[in-house]
PDB file of C-alpha atoms in Angstrom:
ATOM      1  CA  MET A   1     -33.399 -64.525  23.979  1.00  0.00           C
ATOM      2  CA  ALA A   2     -33.575 -61.443  21.784  1.00  0.00           C
ATOM      3  CA  ASP A   3     -31.654 -61.749  18.454  1.00  0.00           C
ATOM      4  CA  TRP A   4     -30.866 -65.472  19.135  1.00  0.00           C
ATOM      5  CA  PRO A   5     -31.614 -67.758  16.166  1.00  0.00           C
ATOM      6  CA  ALA A   6     -34.469 -70.122  16.871  1.00  0.00           C
ATOM      7  CA  GLU A   7     -35.093 -73.468  15.163  1.00  0.00           C
ATOM      8  CA  VAL A   8     -38.108 -73.507  12.824  1.00  0.00           C
ATOM      9  CA  TYR A   9     -39.939 -76.242  10.894  1.00  0.00           C
ATOM     10  CA  ASP A  10     -38.202 -77.527   7.818  1.00  0.00           C
ATOM     11  CA  ILE A  11     -41.557 -77.800   6.036  1.00  0.00           C
ATOM     12  CA  PRO A  12     -44.215 -74.932   6.252  1.00  0.00           C
ATOM     13  CA  MET A  13     -47.294 -76.149   8.144  1.00  0.00           C
ATOM     14  CA  ALA A  14     -49.483 -75.428   5.054  1.00  0.00           C
ATOM     15  CA  GLU A  15     -47.362 -77.869   2.984  1.00  0.00           C
ATOM     16  CA  ALA A  16     -47.385 -80.424   5.826  1.00  0.00           C
ATOM     17  CA  SER A  17     -51.092 -80.264   5.937  1.00  0.00           C
ATOM     18  CA  LEU A  18     -51.347 -80.933   2.162  1.00  0.00           C
ATOM     19  CA  ASP A  19     -48.901 -83.768   2.457  1.00  0.00           C
ATOM     20  CA  ALA A  20     -50.847 -85.323   5.326  1.00  0.00           C
ATOM     21  CA  ARG A  21     -54.067 -85.032   3.211  1.00  0.00           C
ATOM     22  CA  GLY A  22     -52.330 -86.843   0.350  1.00  0.00           C
ATOM     23  CA  GLN A  23     -51.060 -89.643   2.555  1.00  0.00           C
ATOM     24  CA  ALA A  24     -54.398 -90.108   4.309  1.00  0.00           C
ATOM     25  CA  TYR A  25     -56.196 -90.195   0.947  1.00  0.00           C
ATOM     26  CA  ALA A  26     -53.705 -92.712  -0.569  1.00  0.00           C
ATOM     27  CA  LYS A  27     -54.027 -94.968   2.532  1.00  0.00           C
ATOM     28  CA  TYR A  28     -57.900 -95.128   2.468  1.00  0.00           C
ATOM     29  CA  LYS A  29     -57.976 -95.495  -1.261  1.00  0.00           C
ATOM     30  CA  ALA A  30     -55.755 -98.528  -0.973  1.00  0.00           C
ATOM     31  CA  ASP A  31     -57.919 -99.933   1.760  1.00  0.00           C
ATOM     32  CA  LEU A  32     -61.244 -99.572  -0.086  1.00  0.00           C
ATOM     33  CA  PRO A  33     -61.076-102.898  -1.987  1.00  0.00           C
ATOM     34  CA  TYR A  34     -60.512-104.808   1.271  1.00  0.00           C
ATOM     35  CA  LYS A  35     -63.310-102.983   2.987  1.00  0.00           C
ATOM     36  CA  LEU A  36     -65.849-103.374   0.211  1.00  0.00           C
ATOM     37  CA  GLY A  37     -65.519-107.101  -0.144  1.00  0.00           C
ATOM     38  CA  SER A  38     -66.079-108.377  -3.672  1.00  0.00           C
ATOM     39  CA  MET A  39     -66.455-104.802  -5.192  1.00  0.00           C
ATOM     40  CA  ARG A  40     -63.371-104.004  -7.256  1.00  0.00           C
ATOM     41  CA  LEU A  41     -64.342-101.119  -9.611  1.00  0.00           C
ATOM     42  CA  VAL A  42     -64.431 -98.175  -7.233  1.00  0.00           C
ATOM     43  CA  HIS A  43     -64.040 -94.530  -8.273  1.00  0.00           C
ATOM     44  CA  SER A  44     -62.710 -92.217  -5.498  1.00  0.00           C
ATOM     45  CA  SER A  45     -61.934 -88.466  -5.367  1.00  0.00           C
ATOM     46  CA  SER A  46     -60.358 -86.184  -2.785  1.00  0.00           C
ATOM     47  CA  ALA A  47     -62.184 -83.084  -4.025  1.00  0.00           C
ATOM     48  CA  SER A  48     -64.477 -82.885  -1.036  1.00  0.00           C
ATOM     49  CA  MET A  49     -61.921 -84.060   1.473  1.00  0.00           C
ATOM     50  CA  ALA A  50     -61.319 -81.652   4.334  1.00  0.00           C
ATOM     51  CA  ILE A  51     -58.772 -81.488   7.106  1.00  0.00           C
ATOM     52  CA  GLU A  52     -60.422 -80.465  10.409  1.00  0.00           C
ATOM     53  CA  SER A  53     -57.231 -80.309  12.529  1.00  0.00           C
ATOM     54  CA  PHE A  54     -53.880 -81.974  13.097  1.00  0.00           C
ATOM     55  CA  LYS A  55     -51.543 -82.074  16.143  1.00  0.00           C
ATOM     56  CA  LEU A  56     -48.148 -80.554  16.409  1.00  0.00           C
ATOM     57  CA  VAL A  57     -45.478 -80.763  19.159  1.00  0.00           C
ATOM     58  CA  LEU A  58     -42.886 -77.980  19.468  1.00  0.00           C
ATOM     59  CA  VAL A  59     -39.653 -78.245  21.353  1.00  0.00           C
ATOM     60  CA  PRO A  60     -38.247 -74.618  21.407  1.00  0.00           C
ATOM     61  CA  VAL A  61     -34.525 -74.446  20.877  1.00  0.00           C
ATOM     62  CA  TRP A  62     -32.226 -71.361  21.194  1.00  0.00           C
ATOM     63  CA  MET A  63     -28.639 -71.685  20.031  1.00  0.00           C
ATOM     64  CA  THR A  64     -25.481 -69.910  20.692  1.00  0.00           C
ATOM     65  CA  GLU A  65     -21.753 -70.787  20.743  1.00  0.00           C
ATOM     66  CA  LEU A  66     -19.264 -70.769  23.516  1.00  0.00           C
ATOM     67  CA  SER A  67     -15.373 -70.747  23.046  1.00  0.00           C
ATOM     68  CA  PHE A  68     -13.569 -73.232  25.183  1.00  0.00           C
ATOM     69  CA  GLY A  69     -10.315 -74.994  24.753  1.00  0.00           C
ATOM     70  CA  GLY A  70      -9.709 -73.497  21.409  1.00  0.00           C
ATOM     71  CA  ARG A  71     -13.004 -74.734  19.949  1.00  0.00           C
ATOM     72  CA  GLU A  72     -16.538 -73.430  19.449  1.00  0.00           C
ATOM     73  CA  HIS A  73     -19.112 -75.462  21.297  1.00  0.00           C
ATOM     74  CA  LEU A  74     -22.825 -75.290  20.341  1.00  0.00           C
ATOM     75  CA  ILE A  75     -24.922 -74.477  23.338  1.00  0.00           C
ATOM     76  CA  LEU A  76     -28.701 -75.281  23.344  1.00  0.00           C
ATOM     77  CA  ILE A  77     -31.091 -73.506  25.648  1.00  0.00           C
ATOM     78  CA  ASN A  78     -34.599 -74.931  26.030  1.00  0.00           C
ATOM     79  CA  GLY A  79     -37.758 -74.077  27.779  1.00  0.00           C
ATOM     80  CA  GLN A  80     -40.902 -76.151  27.922  1.00  0.00           C
ATOM     81  CA  ILE A  81     -42.547 -78.450  25.513  1.00  0.00           C
ATOM     82  CA  TYR A  82     -45.539 -76.922  23.702  1.00  0.00           C
ATOM     83  CA  THR A  83     -48.424 -78.792  22.080  1.00  0.00           C
ATOM     84  CA  SER A  84     -50.996 -77.806  19.597  1.00  0.00           C
ATOM     85  CA  THR A  85     -54.243 -79.566  18.554  1.00  0.00           C
ATOM     86  CA  ASP A  86     -55.378 -77.119  15.918  1.00  0.00           C
ATOM     87  CA  GLY A  87     -52.583 -77.215  13.387  1.00  0.00           C
ATOM     88  CA  GLY A  88     -50.415 -74.665  15.171  1.00  0.00           C
ATOM     89  CA  THR A  89     -52.807 -71.773  15.675  1.00  0.00           C
ATOM     90  CA  ASN A  90     -52.821 -72.108  19.472  1.00  0.00           C
ATOM     91  CA  TRP A  91     -50.106 -73.621  21.772  1.00  0.00           C
ATOM     92  CA  THR A  92     -50.016 -74.888  25.333  1.00  0.00           C
ATOM     93  CA  ALA A  93     -46.962 -75.111  27.492  1.00  0.00           C
ATOM     94  CA  ARG A  94     -46.382 -78.464  29.002  1.00  0.00           C
ATOM     95  CA  GLU A  95     -44.118 -79.981  31.681  1.00  0.00           C
ATOM     96  CA  SER A  96     -41.131 -77.966  33.087  1.00  0.00           C
ATOM     97  CA  ASN A  97     -38.188 -76.049  31.781  1.00  0.00           C
ATOM     98  CA  ARG A  98     -35.648 -78.615  30.692  1.00  0.00           C
ATOM     99  CA  ARG A  99     -32.920 -79.114  27.946  1.00  0.00           C
ATOM    100  CA  TRP A 100     -35.482 -80.917  25.690  1.00  0.00           C
ATOM    101  CA  MET A 101     -33.616 -82.262  22.722  1.00  0.00           C
ATOM    102  CA  TRP A 102     -36.081 -84.407  20.706  1.00  0.00           C
ATOM    103  CA  VAL A 103     -39.734 -85.517  20.826  1.00  0.00           C
ATOM    104  CA  ALA A 104     -41.472 -88.387  19.083  1.00  0.00           C
ATOM    105  CA  SER A 105     -45.136 -89.137  18.670  1.00  0.00           C
ATOM    106  CA  SER A 106     -47.516 -91.973  17.884  1.00  0.00           C
ATOM    107  CA  ALA A 107     -49.682 -91.827  14.743  1.00  0.00           C
ATOM    108  CA  ASP A 108     -52.671 -90.543  16.681  1.00  0.00           C
ATOM    109  CA  GLY A 109     -50.698 -87.945  18.685  1.00  0.00           C
ATOM    110  CA  LEU A 110     -51.613 -89.275  22.051  1.00  0.00           C
ATOM    111  CA  ARG A 111     -48.482 -91.130  22.966  1.00  0.00           C
ATOM    112  CA  LEU A 112     -45.493 -88.850  23.113  1.00  0.00           C
ATOM    113  CA  ALA A 113     -41.863 -89.509  24.118  1.00  0.00           C
ATOM    114  CA  ALA A 114     -39.158 -86.839  24.665  1.00  0.00           C
ATOM    115  CA  VAL A 115     -35.572 -86.872  25.867  1.00  0.00           C
ATOM    116  CA  VAL A 116     -33.738 -84.358  27.915  1.00  0.00           C
ATOM    117  CA  ASN A 117     -29.922 -83.848  27.563  1.00  0.00           C
ATOM    118  CA  GLY A 118     -28.521 -84.349  30.968  1.00  0.00           C
ATOM    119  CA  GLY A 119     -31.875 -85.543  32.226  1.00  0.00           C
ATOM    120  CA  GLN A 120     -34.301 -88.501  31.733  1.00  0.00           C
ATOM    121  CA  ILE A 121     -36.734 -89.692  29.091  1.00  0.00           C
ATOM    122  CA  TYR A 122     -40.317 -88.440  29.503  1.00  0.00           C
ATOM    123  CA  THR A 123     -43.430 -90.144  28.204  1.00  0.00           C
ATOM    124  CA  SER A 124     -47.025 -89.061  27.934  1.00  0.00           C
ATOM    125  CA  SER A 125     -50.115 -91.096  27.081  1.00  0.00           C
ATOM    126  CA  ASP A 126     -52.576 -88.170  26.852  1.00  0.00           C
ATOM    127  CA  GLY A 127     -51.074 -85.940  24.100  1.00  0.00           C
ATOM    128  CA  GLY A 128     -48.611 -84.164  26.393  1.00  0.00           C
ATOM    129  CA  THR A 129     -50.768 -83.065  29.364  1.00  0.00           C
ATOM    130  CA  ASN A 130     -49.098 -85.250  31.830  1.00  0.00           C
ATOM    131  CA  TRP A 131     -45.695 -86.735  31.670  1.00  0.00           C
ATOM    132  CA  LEU A 132     -43.754 -89.619  33.429  1.00  0.00           C
ATOM    133  CA  ALA A 133     -39.937 -89.681  33.915  1.00  0.00           C
ATOM    134  CA  ARG A 134     -38.383 -92.823  32.520  1.00  0.00           C
ATOM    135  CA  GLU A 135     -34.905 -94.473  32.650  1.00  0.00           C
ATOM    136  CA  SER A 136     -31.790 -92.825  34.085  1.00  0.00           C
ATOM    137  CA  SER A 137     -30.288 -89.354  33.702  1.00  0.00           C
ATOM    138  CA  ARG A 138     -28.021 -89.470  30.679  1.00  0.00           C
ATOM    139  CA  ASN A 139     -27.006 -87.138  27.750  1.00  0.00           C
ATOM    140  CA  TRP A 140     -30.055 -88.211  25.776  1.00  0.00           C
ATOM    141  CA  TRP A 141     -30.039 -86.698  22.263  1.00  0.00           C
ATOM    142  CA  SER A 142     -32.602 -88.432  19.947  1.00  0.00           C
ATOM    143  CA  ILE A 143     -35.721 -90.625  20.161  1.00  0.00           C
ATOM    144  CA  ALA A 144     -37.980 -92.385  17.717  1.00  0.00           C
ATOM    145  CA  SER A 145     -41.416 -94.117  18.093  1.00  0.00           C
ATOM    146  CA  SER A 146     -43.492 -96.703  16.287  1.00  0.00           C
ATOM    147  CA  ALA A 147     -46.911 -95.755  15.008  1.00  0.00           C
ATOM    148  CA  ASP A 148     -48.645 -97.212  18.087  1.00  0.00           C
ATOM    149  CA  GLY A 149     -46.166 -95.445  20.451  1.00  0.00           C
ATOM    150  CA  LYS A 150     -45.296 -98.705  22.191  1.00  0.00           C
ATOM    151  CA  LYS A 151     -41.845 -99.354  20.591  1.00  0.00           C
ATOM    152  CA  LEU A 152     -39.328 -96.597  21.316  1.00  0.00           C
ATOM    153  CA  ALA A 153     -35.616 -96.151  20.556  1.00  0.00           C
ATOM    154  CA  ALA A 154     -33.496 -93.380  22.192  1.00  0.00           C
ATOM    155  CA  GLY A 155     -29.934 -92.462  21.647  1.00  0.00           C
ATOM    156  CA  VAL A 156     -27.366 -91.040  23.990  1.00  0.00           C
ATOM    157  CA  ASP A 157     -24.723 -88.489  23.009  1.00  0.00           C
ATOM    158  CA  GLY A 158     -21.465 -90.410  23.669  1.00  0.00           C
ATOM    159  CA  GLY A 159     -23.373 -93.511  24.937  1.00  0.00           C
ATOM    160  CA  GLN A 160     -25.514 -96.364  23.761  1.00  0.00           C
ATOM    161  CA  VAL A 161     -28.860 -96.564  22.058  1.00  0.00           C
ATOM    162  CA  TYR A 162     -31.723 -97.847  24.257  1.00  0.00           C
ATOM    163  CA  THR A 163     -34.934 -99.579  23.098  1.00  0.00           C
ATOM    164  CA  SER A 164     -38.277-100.070  24.793  1.00  0.00           C
ATOM    165  CA  MET A 165     -41.033-102.480  23.858  1.00  0.00           C
ATOM    166  CA  ASP A 166     -43.576-101.269  26.386  1.00  0.00           C
ATOM    167  CA  GLY A 167     -43.991 -97.492  25.698  1.00  0.00           C
ATOM    168  CA  GLY A 168     -40.991 -96.442  27.827  1.00  0.00           C
ATOM    169  CA  THR A 169     -41.508 -98.374  31.096  1.00  0.00           C
ATOM    170  CA  ASN A 170     -38.503-100.701  30.550  1.00  0.00           C
ATOM    171  CA  TRP A 171     -35.353-100.051  28.551  1.00  0.00           C
ATOM    172  CA  THR A 172     -32.526-102.158  27.104  1.00  0.00           C
ATOM    173  CA  ALA A 173     -29.135-100.880  26.109  1.00  0.00           C
ATOM    174  CA  ARG A 174     -28.019-101.775  22.540  1.00  0.00           C
ATOM    175  CA  ASP A 175     -24.938-101.581  20.308  1.00  0.00           C
ATOM    176  CA  SER A 176     -21.778 -99.627  21.195  1.00  0.00           C
ATOM    177  CA  SER A 177     -21.018 -96.249  22.645  1.00  0.00           C
ATOM    178  CA  ARG A 178     -21.539 -93.579  19.856  1.00  0.00           C
ATOM    179  CA  PHE A 179     -22.901 -90.236  19.291  1.00  0.00           C
ATOM    180  CA  TRP A 180     -26.461 -90.984  18.412  1.00  0.00           C
ATOM    181  CA  ARG A 181     -27.577 -87.880  16.632  1.00  0.00           C
ATOM    182  CA  SER A 182     -30.802 -88.943  15.077  1.00  0.00           C
ATOM    183  CA  ILE A 183     -33.090 -92.088  14.997  1.00  0.00           C
ATOM    184  CA  ALA A 184     -36.043 -92.946  12.843  1.00  0.00           C
ATOM    185  CA  SER A 185     -38.477 -95.823  13.121  1.00  0.00           C
ATOM    186  CA  SER A 186     -40.731 -97.718  10.787  1.00  0.00           C
ATOM    187  CA  ALA A 187     -44.528 -97.820  11.679  1.00  0.00           C
ATOM    188  CA  ASP A 188     -44.258-101.242  13.351  1.00  0.00           C
ATOM    189  CA  GLY A 189     -40.939-100.405  15.104  1.00  0.00           C
ATOM    190  CA  SER A 190     -39.075-103.420  13.547  1.00  0.00           C
ATOM    191  CA  LYS A 191     -36.847-101.207  11.330  1.00  0.00           C
ATOM    192  CA  LEU A 192     -34.649 -98.452  12.717  1.00  0.00           C
ATOM    193  CA  VAL A 193     -32.168 -96.109  10.970  1.00  0.00           C
ATOM    194  CA  ALA A 194     -29.762 -93.811  12.890  1.00  0.00           C
ATOM    195  CA  ALA A 195     -27.125 -91.232  12.277  1.00  0.00           C
ATOM    196  CA  ALA A 196     -24.354 -92.003  14.804  1.00  0.00           C
ATOM    197  CA  SER A 197     -20.666 -91.069  15.056  1.00  0.00           C
ATOM    198  CA  SER A 198     -20.571 -89.975  11.332  1.00  0.00           C
ATOM    199  CA  GLN A 199     -22.040 -93.289  10.256  1.00  0.00           C
ATOM    200  CA  LEU A 200     -25.447 -94.399   9.068  1.00  0.00           C
ATOM    201  CA  LEU A 201     -26.659 -97.517  10.900  1.00  0.00           C
ATOM    202  CA  LEU A 202     -29.598 -99.815  10.064  1.00  0.00           C
ATOM    203  CA  SER A 203     -31.395-102.256  12.301  1.00  0.00           C
ATOM    204  CA  LEU A 204     -33.977-104.827  10.995  1.00  0.00           C
ATOM    205  CA  ASP A 205     -34.804-106.289  14.333  1.00  0.00           C
ATOM    206  CA  GLY A 206     -36.052-103.431  16.461  1.00  0.00           C
ATOM    207  CA  GLY A 207     -32.634-102.251  17.504  1.00  0.00           C
ATOM    208  CA  THR A 208     -30.999-105.547  18.714  1.00  0.00           C
ATOM    209  CA  ASN A 209     -28.452-105.614  15.913  1.00  0.00           C
ATOM    210  CA  TRP A 210     -27.006-102.746  13.880  1.00  0.00           C
ATOM    211  CA  SER A 211     -25.057-102.652  10.552  1.00  0.00           C
ATOM    212  CA  PRO A 212     -23.291 -99.663   8.994  1.00  0.00           C
ATOM    213  CA  ARG A 213     -24.504 -98.233   5.797  1.00  0.00           C
ATOM    214  CA  GLU A 214     -22.957 -95.831   3.253  1.00  0.00           C
ATOM    215  CA  SER A 215     -19.798 -93.909   3.872  1.00  0.00           C
ATOM    216  CA  SER A 216     -18.634 -91.991   6.889  1.00  0.00           C
ATOM    217  CA  ARG A 217     -19.924 -88.481   6.628  1.00  0.00           C
ATOM    218  CA  ASN A 218     -21.296 -85.684   8.889  1.00  0.00           C
ATOM    219  CA  TRP A 219     -24.704 -87.224   9.030  1.00  0.00           C
ATOM    220  CA  SER A 220     -27.017 -85.191  11.355  1.00  0.00           C
ATOM    221  CA  ALA A 221     -30.644 -86.330  10.669  1.00  0.00           C
ATOM    222  CA  VAL A 222     -32.515 -89.348   9.271  1.00  0.00           C
ATOM    223  CA  MET A 223     -36.005 -90.176   8.414  1.00  0.00           C
ATOM    224  CA  MET A 224     -38.015 -93.313   7.435  1.00  0.00           C
ATOM    225  CA  PRO A 225     -41.394 -93.308   5.632  1.00  0.00           C
ATOM    226  CA  ARG A 226     -44.276 -94.980   7.343  1.00  0.00           C
ATOM    227  CA  GLU A 227     -45.273 -97.993   5.167  1.00  0.00           C
ATOM    228  CA  ARG A 228     -48.883 -98.846   4.529  1.00  0.00           C
ATOM    229  CA  SER A 229     -50.434-102.041   5.699  1.00  0.00           C
ATOM    230  CA  HIS A 230     -53.668-103.722   4.600  1.00  0.00           C
ATOM    231  CA  SER A 231     -55.927-105.978   6.549  1.00  0.00           C
ATOM    232  CA  PRO A 232     -57.651-108.731   4.486  1.00  0.00           C
TER     233      PRO A 232
END
């Protein structure tokens, strides 16, 4: 693999840690009035807040191009999935060598779901130590997860999008055959957005129905912020 370009994180891990700190602080600051009952005038500060660790999941990808039929085709070569529980300092290889394309995680990092191009969907409930093969062998390309890891949506390259309401045990085919390049999910899994066949698609019912958004472009990736919820 010498001299082959490798995919790297879009955001440096140091920036990701600061962003995670800001999100955690904002969440718990918003929750304080509900947790303290009748108290309303509360002063809070993040000056003494410390991040002990955070979890990362890495899918190694090496890329090259192959000329065939007068066109250049992108070739992806994968190895194993690697997990880290100390912010990326140390990594542990998991599962087998496969064409891993995408991995999704629950908010606590325990429930993971990953797709293999030309293989199956794999799920883990222990942070990546053990994996179970799910669904059938397809050209899986993308996957998204709700915050609790129970609602999943996975897209096939040149096929349909599939949704699961039970953490990956059972799957239902949705929408039409497209090139599902990227999928993102809201925290509760009810809202999904996808980049598929040069079109942005939105679902407000967990993937049952999809409607096109924006214009046709070479969309390759989407994201959706996790909304905050409050318990009275």
